[in-house]
XYZ file of N, CA and C in Angstrom:
759
model
N 11.454 -10.586 3.683
C 12.724 -10.151 3.093
C 12.607 -8.717 2.603
N 13.517 -7.850 3.001
C 13.507 -6.458 2.569
C 13.980 -6.352 1.122
N 13.374 -5.416 0.390
C 13.816 -5.169 -0.977
C 15.191 -4.516 -0.944
N 16.136 -5.092 -1.674
C 17.493 -4.551 -1.681
C 18.220 -4.983 -2.945
N 19.329 -4.282 -3.239
C 20.155 -4.577 -4.406
C 21.608 -4.695 -3.960
N 22.296 -5.705 -4.486
C 23.706 -5.918 -4.181
C 24.488 -5.932 -5.480
N 25.517 -5.091 -5.544
C 26.337 -4.956 -6.750
C 27.478 -5.959 -6.716
N 27.779 -6.562 -7.883
C 28.869 -7.533 -7.990
C 30.053 -7.008 -8.798
N 29.975 -5.770 -9.294
C 31.003 -5.270 -10.197
C 30.571 -5.455 -11.636
N 31.211 -4.695 -12.555
C 30.845 -4.709 -13.976
C 29.349 -4.413 -14.097
N 28.573 -5.313 -14.724
C 27.141 -5.078 -14.902
C 26.276 -5.926 -13.984
N 26.891 -6.658 -13.059
C 26.177 -7.661 -12.297
C 25.514 -7.143 -11.024
N 24.274 -7.587 -10.793
C 23.510 -7.223 -9.600
C 22.710 -8.428 -9.110
N 22.441 -8.449 -7.813
C 21.437 -9.327 -7.226
C 20.337 -8.426 -6.688
N 19.138 -8.573 -7.241
C 17.982 -7.816 -6.778
C 17.120 -8.730 -5.940
N 16.830 -8.325 -4.716
C 15.923 -9.062 -3.840
C 14.658 -8.234 -3.709
N 13.687 -8.551 -4.550
C 12.480 -7.738 -4.678
C 11.261 -8.649 -4.812
N 10.145 -8.211 -4.249
C 8.882 -8.924 -4.368
C 9.005 -10.376 -3.928
N 9.869 -10.631 -2.943
C 10.073 -11.984 -2.465
C 10.885 -12.862 -3.393
N 11.501 -12.266 -4.428
C 12.285 -13.001 -5.416
C 13.753 -12.583 -5.348
N 14.623 -13.517 -5.725
C 16.049 -13.232 -5.846
C 16.400 -13.272 -7.326
N 16.677 -12.086 -7.881
C 16.860 -11.911 -9.315
C 18.321 -11.577 -9.602
N 18.985 -12.420 -10.379
C 20.384 -12.211 -10.748
C 20.422 -11.526 -12.103
N 21.114 -10.373 -12.167
C 21.157 -9.556 -13.383
C 22.565 -9.539 -13.961
N 22.705 -9.907 -15.234
C 23.955 -9.780 -15.994
C 25.196 -10.190 -15.192
N 25.237 -11.409 -14.670
C 26.334 -11.759 -13.757
C 27.634 -12.107 -14.468
N 28.729 -11.678 -13.886
C 30.081 -12.137 -14.238
C 30.756 -12.475 -12.911
N 30.806 -13.765 -12.606
C 31.244 -14.210 -11.292
C 32.513 -15.045 -11.329
N 32.869 -15.577 -12.507
C 34.008 -16.488 -12.597
C 34.636 -16.381 -13.978
N 35.980 -16.487 -14.028
C 36.669 -16.533 -15.310
C 36.913 -15.155 -15.899
N 37.663 -15.147 -16.998
C 37.992 -13.890 -17.663
C 36.870 -13.465 -18.598
N 36.912 -12.203 -18.952
C 35.985 -11.643 -19.929
C 36.792 -11.280 -21.166
N 36.528 -11.958 -22.263
C 37.278 -11.737 -23.495
C 36.298 -11.494 -24.632
N 36.551 -10.416 -25.396
C 35.737 -10.123 -26.563
C 36.450 -10.593 -27.822
N 35.691 -11.114 -28.817
C 36.311 -11.464 -30.097
C 36.963 -10.223 -30.709
N 38.105 -10.373 -31.399
C 38.723 -11.633 -31.802
C 39.684 -12.235 -30.777
N 39.896 -11.605 -29.622
C 40.791 -12.222 -28.652
C 41.188 -11.277 -27.546
N 41.980 -11.797 -26.609
C 42.372 -11.033 -25.432
C 43.227 -9.822 -25.777
N 43.867 -9.849 -26.950
C 44.693 -8.699 -27.337
C 43.833 -7.444 -27.505
N 42.544 -7.627 -27.818
C 41.651 -6.482 -28.001
C 41.148 -5.965 -26.653
N 40.572 -6.867 -25.847
C 40.101 -6.481 -24.524
C 39.950 -7.732 -23.674
N 40.538 -7.688 -22.488
C 40.419 -8.789 -21.538
C 40.141 -8.215 -20.159
N 39.134 -8.765 -19.506
C 38.821 -8.374 -18.150
C 39.111 -9.513 -17.199
N 39.657 -9.188 -16.029
C 39.995 -10.197 -15.032
C 39.383 -9.809 -13.688
N 38.749 -10.774 -13.053
C 38.226 -10.567 -11.713
C 39.337 -10.755 -10.687
N 39.401 -9.936 -9.645
C 40.419 -10.136 -8.607
C 40.225 -11.457 -7.881
N 38.987 -11.899 -7.775
C 38.678 -13.195 -7.183
C 37.284 -13.612 -7.629
N 37.057 -14.925 -7.646
C 35.752 -15.422 -8.024
C 34.706 -15.040 -6.982
N 33.481 -14.887 -7.449
C 32.366 -14.534 -6.582
C 31.457 -15.743 -6.469
N 31.069 -16.078 -5.266
C 30.203 -17.226 -5.042
C 28.833 -16.985 -5.658
N 28.324 -17.983 -6.346
C 26.987 -17.872 -6.932
C 25.956 -17.728 -5.817
N 25.114 -16.707 -5.864
C 24.093 -16.547 -4.819
C 23.176 -17.769 -4.753
N 22.724 -18.082 -3.551
C 21.852 -19.235 -3.354
C 20.387 -18.874 -3.593
N 19.601 -19.896 -3.832
C 18.134 -19.781 -3.896
C 17.676 -18.720 -4.886
N 18.239 -18.752 -6.094
C 17.847 -17.796 -7.126
C 16.488 -18.168 -7.708
N 15.726 -17.128 -8.081
C 14.409 -17.328 -8.685
C 14.358 -16.926 -10.147
N 15.284 -16.065 -10.582
C 15.206 -15.541 -11.945
C 16.575 -15.037 -12.380
N 16.899 -15.291 -13.647
C 18.081 -14.723 -14.287
C 17.590 -13.701 -15.304
N 18.032 -12.450 -15.157
C 17.604 -11.354 -16.029
C 18.812 -10.863 -16.817
N 18.740 -10.963 -18.153
C 19.870 -10.612 -19.015
C 19.457 -9.480 -19.952
N 20.252 -8.408 -19.953
C 19.935 -7.260 -20.801
C 20.465 -7.415 -22.220
N 21.626 -8.061 -22.371
C 22.292 -8.144 -23.669
C 22.893 -9.525 -23.877
N 23.188 -9.840 -25.137
C 23.817 -11.105 -25.464
C 25.326 -11.061 -25.464
N 25.925 -9.888 -25.287
C 27.374 -9.765 -25.259
C 27.935 -10.377 -23.984
N 29.210 -10.767 -24.043
C 29.811 -11.553 -22.958
C 29.892 -10.808 -21.635
N 29.878 -9.472 -21.647
C 29.926 -8.753 -20.373
C 28.550 -8.654 -19.715
N 27.531 -9.241 -20.359
C 26.191 -9.300 -19.782
C 25.704 -10.743 -19.677
N 25.955 -11.525 -20.720
C 25.623 -12.950 -20.720
C 26.947 -13.716 -20.756
N 27.637 -13.731 -19.610
C 28.997 -14.272 -19.526
C 28.936 -15.799 -19.504
N 29.423 -16.467 -20.556
C 29.236 -17.924 -20.670
C 29.778 -18.717 -19.493
N 30.997 -18.416 -19.022
C 31.566 -19.192 -17.913
C 30.705 -19.085 -16.661
N 30.158 -17.893 -16.426
C 29.296 -17.707 -15.263
C 27.961 -18.414 -15.440
N 27.362 -18.276 -16.618
C 26.057 -18.898 -16.836
C 26.135 -20.412 -16.738
N 27.294 -20.975 -17.057
C 27.469 -22.422 -16.924
C 27.358 -22.872 -15.468
N 27.632 -21.973 -14.520
C 27.572 -22.325 -13.100
C 26.150 -22.416 -12.577
N 25.206 -21.833 -13.284
C 23.835 -21.710 -12.781
C 23.020 -22.951 -13.143
N 22.048 -23.302 -12.292
C 21.174 -24.434 -12.634
C 20.391 -24.124 -13.904
N 20.355 -25.073 -14.812
C 19.724 -24.826 -16.111
C 18.206 -24.792 -16.025
N 17.657 -25.128 -14.853
C 16.214 -24.995 -14.630
C 15.832 -23.596 -14.159
N 16.830 -22.734 -13.897
C 16.546 -21.371 -13.443
C 15.838 -20.604 -14.560
N 14.660 -20.031 -14.307
C 13.972 -19.263 -15.339
C 14.815 -18.067 -15.799
N 14.759 -17.801 -17.103
C 15.531 -16.729 -17.714
C 14.582 -15.770 -18.429
N 14.763 -14.476 -18.197
C 14.118 -13.439 -19.001
C 15.243 -12.655 -19.649
N 15.179 -12.492 -20.977
C 16.346 -11.979 -21.680
C 15.961 -11.267 -22.967
N 16.892 -10.453 -23.464
C 16.769 -9.921 -24.815
C 16.877 -11.088 -25.794
N 16.417 -10.933 -27.029
C 16.530 -12.036 -27.983
C 17.955 -12.556 -28.151
N 18.944 -11.660 -28.191
C 20.337 -12.100 -28.335
C 20.795 -12.869 -27.116
N 20.449 -12.397 -25.927
C 20.834 -13.094 -24.704
C 20.073 -14.408 -24.563
N 18.824 -14.449 -25.042
C 18.044 -15.688 -24.996
C 18.714 -16.768 -25.832
N 19.303 -16.387 -26.953
C 20.004 -17.369 -27.790
C 21.232 -17.924 -27.070
N 21.934 -17.064 -26.317
C 23.071 -17.539 -25.528
C 22.596 -18.534 -24.481
N 21.528 -18.185 -23.762
C 21.002 -19.067 -22.723
C 20.544 -20.399 -23.306
N 19.946 -20.346 -24.483
C 19.483 -21.579 -25.123
C 20.657 -22.480 -25.493
N 21.727 -21.887 -26.030
C 22.910 -22.681 -26.384
C 23.521 -23.350 -25.159
N 23.410 -22.684 -23.998
C 24.000 -23.220 -22.779
C 23.092 -24.210 -22.060
N 21.880 -24.424 -22.578
C 21.032 -25.475 -22.045
C 19.967 -25.067 -21.056
N 19.704 -23.751 -20.896
C 18.624 -23.333 -19.998
C 17.287 -23.778 -20.590
N 16.405 -24.253 -19.719
C 15.181 -24.892 -20.198
C 13.947 -24.000 -20.164
N 13.986 -22.893 -19.415
C 12.829 -22.003 -19.302
C 13.266 -20.582 -19.628
N 13.067 -20.167 -20.882
C 13.574 -18.888 -21.366
C 12.427 -18.061 -21.931
N 12.295 -16.834 -21.447
C 11.339 -15.883 -22.000
C 12.113 -14.773 -22.693
N 11.961 -14.693 -24.001
C 12.641 -13.662 -24.789
C 11.698 -12.477 -24.964
N 12.168 -11.294 -24.597
C 11.343 -10.091 -24.677
C 11.938 -9.077 -25.639
N 11.129 -8.599 -26.547
C 11.463 -7.438 -27.367
C 11.048 -6.181 -26.602
N 11.682 -5.020 -26.900
C 11.255 -3.783 -26.250
C 9.753 -3.564 -26.402
N 9.109 -3.250 -25.279
C 7.669 -3.045 -25.249
C 6.899 -4.249 -24.746
N 7.515 -5.435 -24.782
C 6.858 -6.641 -24.288
C 7.101 -6.805 -22.794
N 6.236 -7.581 -22.137
C 6.393 -7.771 -20.696
C 6.011 -9.188 -20.315
N 6.414 -9.577 -19.117
C 6.062 -10.867 -18.548
C 5.928 -10.691 -17.044
N 5.334 -11.691 -16.392
C 5.187 -11.649 -14.942
C 5.854 -12.863 -14.321
N 6.527 -12.623 -13.207
C 7.108 -13.683 -12.393
C 6.601 -13.454 -10.976
N 5.683 -14.290 -10.508
C 5.035 -14.002 -9.242
C 4.321 -12.666 -9.318
N 4.602 -11.781 -8.352
C 3.999 -10.446 -8.349
C 4.883 -9.403 -9.043
N 5.963 -9.848 -9.657
C 6.890 -8.948 -10.344
C 6.546 -8.872 -11.828
N 6.342 -7.649 -12.324
C 6.145 -7.422 -13.752
C 7.457 -6.938 -14.359
N 7.902 -7.597 -15.415
C 9.143 -7.250 -16.109
C 8.786 -6.757 -17.501
N 9.052 -5.481 -17.778
C 8.799 -4.905 -19.096
C 10.127 -4.572 -19.751
N 10.326 -5.068 -20.960
C 11.540 -4.748 -21.705
C 11.418 -3.359 -22.323
N 12.506 -2.606 -22.298
C 12.566 -1.294 -22.920
C 13.706 -1.285 -23.935
N 13.683 -0.345 -24.851
C 14.736 -0.255 -25.857
C 16.030 0.227 -25.212
N 17.087 -0.570 -25.352
C 18.373 -0.238 -24.762
C 19.404 0.117 -25.813
N 20.638 -0.276 -25.556
C 21.754 0.096 -26.422
C 21.719 -0.683 -27.733
N 22.156 -0.039 -28.812
C 22.318 -0.695 -30.104
C 23.764 -1.155 -30.228
N 24.024 -2.473 -30.036
C 25.400 -2.991 -29.965
C 25.619 -4.276 -30.776
N 25.375 -4.362 -32.072
C 24.793 -3.320 -32.932
C 23.268 -3.344 -32.966
N 22.640 -4.517 -32.707
C 21.179 -4.551 -32.665
C 20.712 -3.998 -31.317
N 19.483 -3.522 -31.281
C 18.944 -2.925 -30.060
C 18.740 -4.011 -29.013
N 19.359 -3.824 -27.845
C 19.228 -4.748 -26.732
C 18.221 -4.171 -25.730
N 18.186 -4.724 -24.520
C 17.127 -4.371 -23.580
C 17.599 -3.578 -22.374
N 16.727 -2.704 -21.920
C 16.692 -2.257 -20.539
C 15.454 -2.912 -19.945
N 15.201 -2.691 -18.661
C 14.011 -3.285 -18.050
C 13.370 -2.321 -17.071
N 12.055 -2.347 -17.050
C 11.255 -1.637 -16.070
C 10.578 -2.698 -15.208
N 10.894 -2.700 -13.922
C 10.373 -3.699 -12.994
C 9.370 -3.036 -12.048
N 8.208 -3.656 -11.917
C 7.170 -3.161 -11.006
C 6.698 -4.297 -10.123
N 6.570 -4.026 -8.823
C 6.020 -4.983 -7.869
C 5.237 -4.192 -6.832
N 4.425 -4.851 -6.013
C 3.522 -4.091 -5.131
C 4.208 -3.056 -4.256
N 5.442 -3.332 -3.817
C 6.113 -2.416 -2.884
C 7.069 -1.437 -3.563
N 7.287 -1.556 -4.865
C 8.279 -0.666 -5.457
C 8.384 -0.783 -6.964
N 9.360 -0.051 -7.512
C 9.597 -0.040 -8.951
C 11.068 0.268 -9.204
N 11.568 -0.203 -10.353
C 12.992 -0.042 -10.667
C 13.168 -0.038 -12.172
N 14.029 0.845 -12.655
C 14.408 0.887 -14.071
C 15.903 0.645 -14.161
N 16.320 -0.236 -15.092
C 17.749 -0.459 -15.279
C 18.075 -0.566 -16.758
N 19.209 0.002 -17.135
C 19.749 -0.085 -18.493
C 21.238 0.171 -18.374
N 22.095 -0.727 -18.871
C 23.517 -0.675 -18.537
C 24.395 0.258 -19.373
N 23.851 0.880 -20.426
C 24.690 1.738 -21.262
C 24.292 3.208 -21.208
N 23.336 3.565 -20.378
C 22.915 4.961 -20.328
C 22.037 5.326 -21.497
N 21.082 4.437 -21.838
C 20.142 4.680 -22.931
C 18.738 4.735 -22.341
N 17.983 5.743 -22.722
C 16.610 5.896 -22.244
C 15.660 5.714 -23.412
N 14.769 4.731 -23.303
C 13.775 4.458 -24.335
C 12.845 5.668 -24.455
N 12.807 6.334 -25.621
C 11.967 7.532 -25.758
C 10.478 7.233 -25.655
N 10.082 5.967 -25.788
C 8.671 5.609 -25.726
C 8.168 5.467 -24.286
N 9.093 5.446 -23.318
C 8.661 5.313 -21.930
C 8.017 6.615 -21.462
N 6.824 6.553 -20.907
C 6.162 7.776 -20.448
C 6.785 8.290 -19.160
N 6.536 9.549 -18.881
C 6.965 10.123 -17.619
C 6.153 9.497 -16.492
N 6.842 9.007 -15.467
C 6.177 8.390 -14.325
C 7.150 8.349 -13.164
N 6.641 8.074 -11.986
C 7.482 7.964 -10.802
C 8.047 6.556 -10.697
N 9.372 6.461 -10.500
C 10.060 5.187 -10.305
C 10.959 5.333 -9.089
N 10.916 4.365 -8.191
C 11.666 4.466 -6.940
C 13.175 4.454 -7.151
N 13.655 3.510 -7.981
C 15.097 3.291 -8.127
C 15.467 3.193 -9.594
N 16.562 3.844 -9.962
C 17.124 3.736 -11.306
C 18.537 3.187 -11.187
N 18.843 2.145 -11.951
C 20.201 1.615 -12.051
C 20.736 1.984 -13.425
N 21.767 2.800 -13.456
C 22.295 3.321 -14.715
C 23.748 3.713 -14.533
N 24.547 3.674 -15.601
C 25.860 4.306 -15.486
C 25.676 5.813 -15.332
N 26.577 6.457 -14.631
C 26.477 7.905 -14.436
C 27.690 8.613 -15.033
N 28.437 7.887 -15.878
C 29.581 8.461 -16.569
C 29.437 8.159 -18.056
N 30.208 8.868 -18.878
C 30.322 8.579 -20.306
C 31.640 7.871 -20.556
N 31.652 6.959 -21.505
C 32.862 6.218 -21.825
C 32.861 5.928 -23.316
N 34.017 6.163 -23.970
C 34.053 5.964 -25.413
C 35.445 5.737 -25.949
N 35.513 5.606 -27.276
C 36.765 5.389 -27.989
C 37.007 6.531 -28.955
N 38.283 6.885 -29.193
C 38.578 7.919 -30.175
C 37.955 7.586 -31.527
N 37.393 8.570 -32.175
C 36.770 8.486 -33.499
C 35.399 7.801 -33.467
N 35.203 6.846 -32.576
C 33.947 6.104 -32.543
C 32.918 6.741 -31.621
N 33.358 7.592 -30.702
C 32.438 8.258 -29.798
C 32.094 7.425 -28.581
N 31.162 7.942 -27.788
C 30.791 7.292 -26.533
C 29.863 6.110 -26.785
N 30.150 4.974 -26.128
C 29.231 3.849 -26.167
C 28.522 3.664 -24.827
N 28.976 4.347 -23.800
C 28.239 4.469 -22.546
C 27.993 5.952 -22.327
N 26.722 6.327 -22.147
C 26.362 7.750 -22.123
C 25.577 8.093 -20.851
N 26.051 7.555 -19.737
C 25.344 7.765 -18.485
C 25.263 9.211 -18.052
N 26.375 9.952 -18.172
C 26.370 11.345 -17.736
C 25.417 12.186 -18.581
N 25.369 11.891 -19.886
C 24.503 12.665 -20.774
C 23.028 12.425 -20.484
N 22.684 11.170 -20.160
C 21.268 10.826 -20.016
C 20.752 11.053 -18.601
N 21.634 11.213 -17.620
C 21.194 11.300 -16.231
C 20.184 12.421 -15.979
N 20.382 13.644 -16.492
C 19.381 14.685 -16.254
C 18.001 14.309 -16.798
N 17.965 13.655 -17.969
C 16.677 13.252 -18.535
C 16.035 12.143 -17.712
N 16.859 11.203 -17.215
C 16.330 10.155 -16.344
C 15.686 10.756 -15.098
N 16.356 11.748 -14.512
C 15.835 12.380 -13.311
C 14.510 13.085 -13.600
N 14.443 13.760 -14.732
C 13.223 14.475 -15.089
C 12.087 13.515 -15.407
N 12.412 12.420 -16.116
C 11.384 11.472 -16.545
C 10.813 10.665 -15.385
N 11.689 10.225 -14.453
C 11.272 9.264 -13.435
C 11.275 9.803 -12.000
N 11.959 10.919 -11.748
C 12.045 11.495 -10.409
C 12.309 10.428 -9.340
N 13.380 9.641 -9.503
C 13.628 8.528 -8.581
C 14.084 8.986 -7.203
N 13.830 8.143 -6.209
C 14.333 8.404 -4.868
C 15.829 8.150 -4.785
N 16.325 7.241 -5.640
C 17.758 6.908 -5.617
C 18.201 6.465 -6.998
N 19.470 6.778 -7.320
C 20.116 6.303 -8.546
C 21.313 5.467 -8.124
N 21.354 4.213 -8.532
C 22.481 3.336 -8.246
C 23.401 3.317 -9.458
N 24.637 3.733 -9.247
C 25.593 3.835 -10.350
C 26.072 2.446 -10.751
N 25.870 2.084 -12.009
C 26.321 0.791 -12.511
C 27.489 0.978 -13.457
N 28.045 -0.148 -13.904
C 29.181 -0.163 -14.824
C 30.354 0.618 -14.246
N 30.469 0.630 -12.921
C 31.615 1.302 -12.308
C 32.792 0.362 -12.158
N 32.575 -0.946 -12.455
C 33.690 -1.876 -12.549
C 34.007 -2.666 -11.308
N 33.793 -2.110 -10.126
C 34.246 -2.791 -8.923
C 35.764 -2.884 -8.944
N 36.308 -4.080 -8.714
C 37.764 -4.268 -8.718
C 38.245 -4.962 -9.984
N 37.445 -4.922 -11.057
C 37.806 -5.589 -12.306
C 39.031 -4.918 -12.931
N 39.954 -5.744 -13.454
C 41.140 -5.237 -14.148
C 41.006 -5.526 -15.642
N 41.277 -4.505 -16.469
C 41.173 -4.670 -17.918
C 42.542 -4.477 -18.560
N 42.786 -5.246 -19.630
C 44.000 -5.127 -20.418
C 43.638 -5.298 -21.890
N 44.595 -5.029 -22.781
C 44.345 -5.145 -24.211
C 44.301 -3.794 -24.878
N 44.217 -3.818 -26.212
C 44.289 -2.596 -27.007
C 43.201 -1.608 -26.644
N 41.967 -2.076 -26.519
C 40.868 -1.156 -26.240
C 41.020 -0.519 -24.864
N 41.531 -1.284 -23.902
C 41.670 -0.722 -22.551
C 42.632 0.452 -22.547
N 43.652 0.396 -23.399
C 44.610 1.495 -23.463
C 44.072 2.687 -24.243
N 43.057 2.440 -25.091
C 42.505 3.522 -25.901
C 41.248 4.134 -25.296
N 40.635 3.390 -24.374
C 39.399 3.900 -23.794
C 39.608 5.294 -23.214
N 38.717 6.168 -23.554
C 38.833 7.519 -23.019
C 37.478 7.966 -22.532
N 37.492 8.782 -21.535
C 36.239 9.235 -20.964
C 35.715 10.447 -21.684
N 34.414 10.449 -21.902
C 33.765 11.638 -22.393
C 33.406 12.538 -21.232
N 32.509 13.449 -21.467
C 32.093 14.389 -20.427
C 31.534 13.643 -19.222
N 32.019 13.953 -18.044
C 31.471 13.363 -16.832
C 32.130 12.074 -16.414
N 33.049 11.535 -17.232
C 33.612 10.235 -16.905
C 34.544 10.293 -15.715
N 35.290 11.364 -15.578
C 36.307 11.410 -14.539
C 35.722 11.598 -13.145
N 34.510 12.101 -13.072
C 33.914 12.333 -11.763
C 32.492 11.797 -11.733
N 32.217 10.927 -10.784
C 30.856 10.449 -10.572
C 30.080 11.545 -9.860
N 28.867 11.870 -10.336
C 28.097 12.929 -9.675
C 27.898 12.635 -8.199
N 28.036 13.666 -7.402
C 27.853 13.520 -5.961
C 26.364 13.472 -5.659
N 25.967 12.564 -4.767
C 24.570 12.455 -4.399
C 24.045 13.748 -3.811
N 22.857 14.145 -4.253
C 22.237 15.362 -3.754
C 20.734 15.224 -3.958
N 20.001 16.240 -3.586
C 18.560 16.206 -3.804
C 18.245 16.152 -5.298
N 19.089 16.768 -6.109
C 18.886 16.769 -7.552
C 19.361 15.480 -8.179
N 20.520 14.996 -7.740
C 21.093 13.758 -8.257
C 21.385 12.826 -7.077
N 20.376 12.064 -6.632
C 20.559 11.196 -5.465
C 21.330 9.929 -5.835
N 22.609 10.094 -6.215
C 23.409 8.988 -6.727
C 24.075 8.223 -5.581
N 23.947 6.909 -5.622
C 24.632 6.022 -4.692
C 25.655 5.227 -5.486
N 26.929 5.362 -5.134
C 27.977 4.558 -5.763
C 28.120 3.287 -4.938
N 27.729 2.134 -5.480
C 27.668 0.926 -4.664
C 29.043 0.349 -4.355
N 29.154 -0.270 -3.201
C 30.325 -1.057 -2.843
C 30.007 -2.512 -3.147
N 30.809 -3.186 -3.994
C 30.500 -4.576 -4.321
C 30.329 -5.433 -3.076
N 29.241 -6.202 -3.060
C 28.970 -7.110 -1.960
C 28.150 -6.536 -0.827
N 27.899 -5.226 -0.838
C 27.141 -4.582 0.232
C 25.731 -4.259 -0.266
N 24.718 -4.782 0.419
C 23.339 -4.592 0.000
C 22.881 -3.158 0.208
N 22.086 -2.653 -0.737
C 21.529 -1.305 -0.677
C 20.012 -1.411 -0.573
N 19.389 -0.860 0.479
C 17.930 -0.922 0.607
C 17.241 -0.197 -0.543
N 16.115 -0.746 -1.006
C 15.393 -0.171 -2.135
C 14.053 0.448 -1.753
N 13.669 0.337 -0.493
C 12.447 0.986 -0.035
C 12.769 1.827 1.183
N 11.937 2.798 1.438
C 12.197 3.703 2.558
C 12.199 2.950 3.879
N 11.269 1.994 4.035
C 11.197 1.236 5.282
C 12.441 0.378 5.468
N 12.930 -0.206 4.348
C 14.138 -1.024 4.433
C 15.351 -0.167 4.750
N 15.405 1.036 4.187
C 16.511 1.934 4.465
C 16.516 2.360 5.925
N 15.326 2.656 6.470
C 15.239 3.054 7.876
C 15.632 1.902 8.789
N 15.233 0.670 8.409
C 15.616 -0.492 9.216
C 17.105 -0.702 9.177
N 17.732 -0.533 7.963
C 19.174 -0.708 7.840
C 19.922 0.338 8.651
N 19.414 1.580 8.668
C 20.093 2.655 9.403
C 20.034 2.438 10.915
N 18.976 1.742 11.364
C 18.826 1.548 12.810
C 19.641 0.375 13.343
N 20.155 -0.471 12.414
C 20.905 -1.648 12.831
C 22.359 -1.315 13.135
């Protein structure tokens, strides 16, 4: 199986790496509503997404509903191993998952030949997780709010999954800072590719916050892929090769 990533919209991904099928922050069914109710913010999927088959791992960055979506998690087999931030681990536990590994930033675990290291992510309000994934054929860093853990050393990473825009609310400032952090990510990791996340796919939002959301610097335009910023804007449902050999094979087909 070639290493590849498939975007589902919002924060959701399927990573096929190291012979494993890893589901990340899925939202596949039902609405997305934040407390205190839909009047504040409601997200709607244009259509339900079929749960991927033969999953090996559920990877959750945050405990908030747009990352640990209860209706979606209810669809998954409760024997599916979970690696999660402490807040997301509590959500998984409430929903009945039986094999949960909770990671604080700096801690790591192994699943087969895949090493999963938690990194410090967004404070929403407590610090949640990003992840650094390493396997024999590749490496990947992901964090859904555009936050870079300052404790991570400079090193080469093949793929970075990050938002590449800023997004915020009046008076409160940006809560997604992808555009601001992108130059530092490039300098720190020198990735072969950047996969733009949190681009939404075909998700529709309504409610008070949706009408107030405003873009900060870089929000209106996604950086164009170049040698300096090798950004790939994913199409939901279309797999993206994560290794050079897989990319060459995909191009020849």
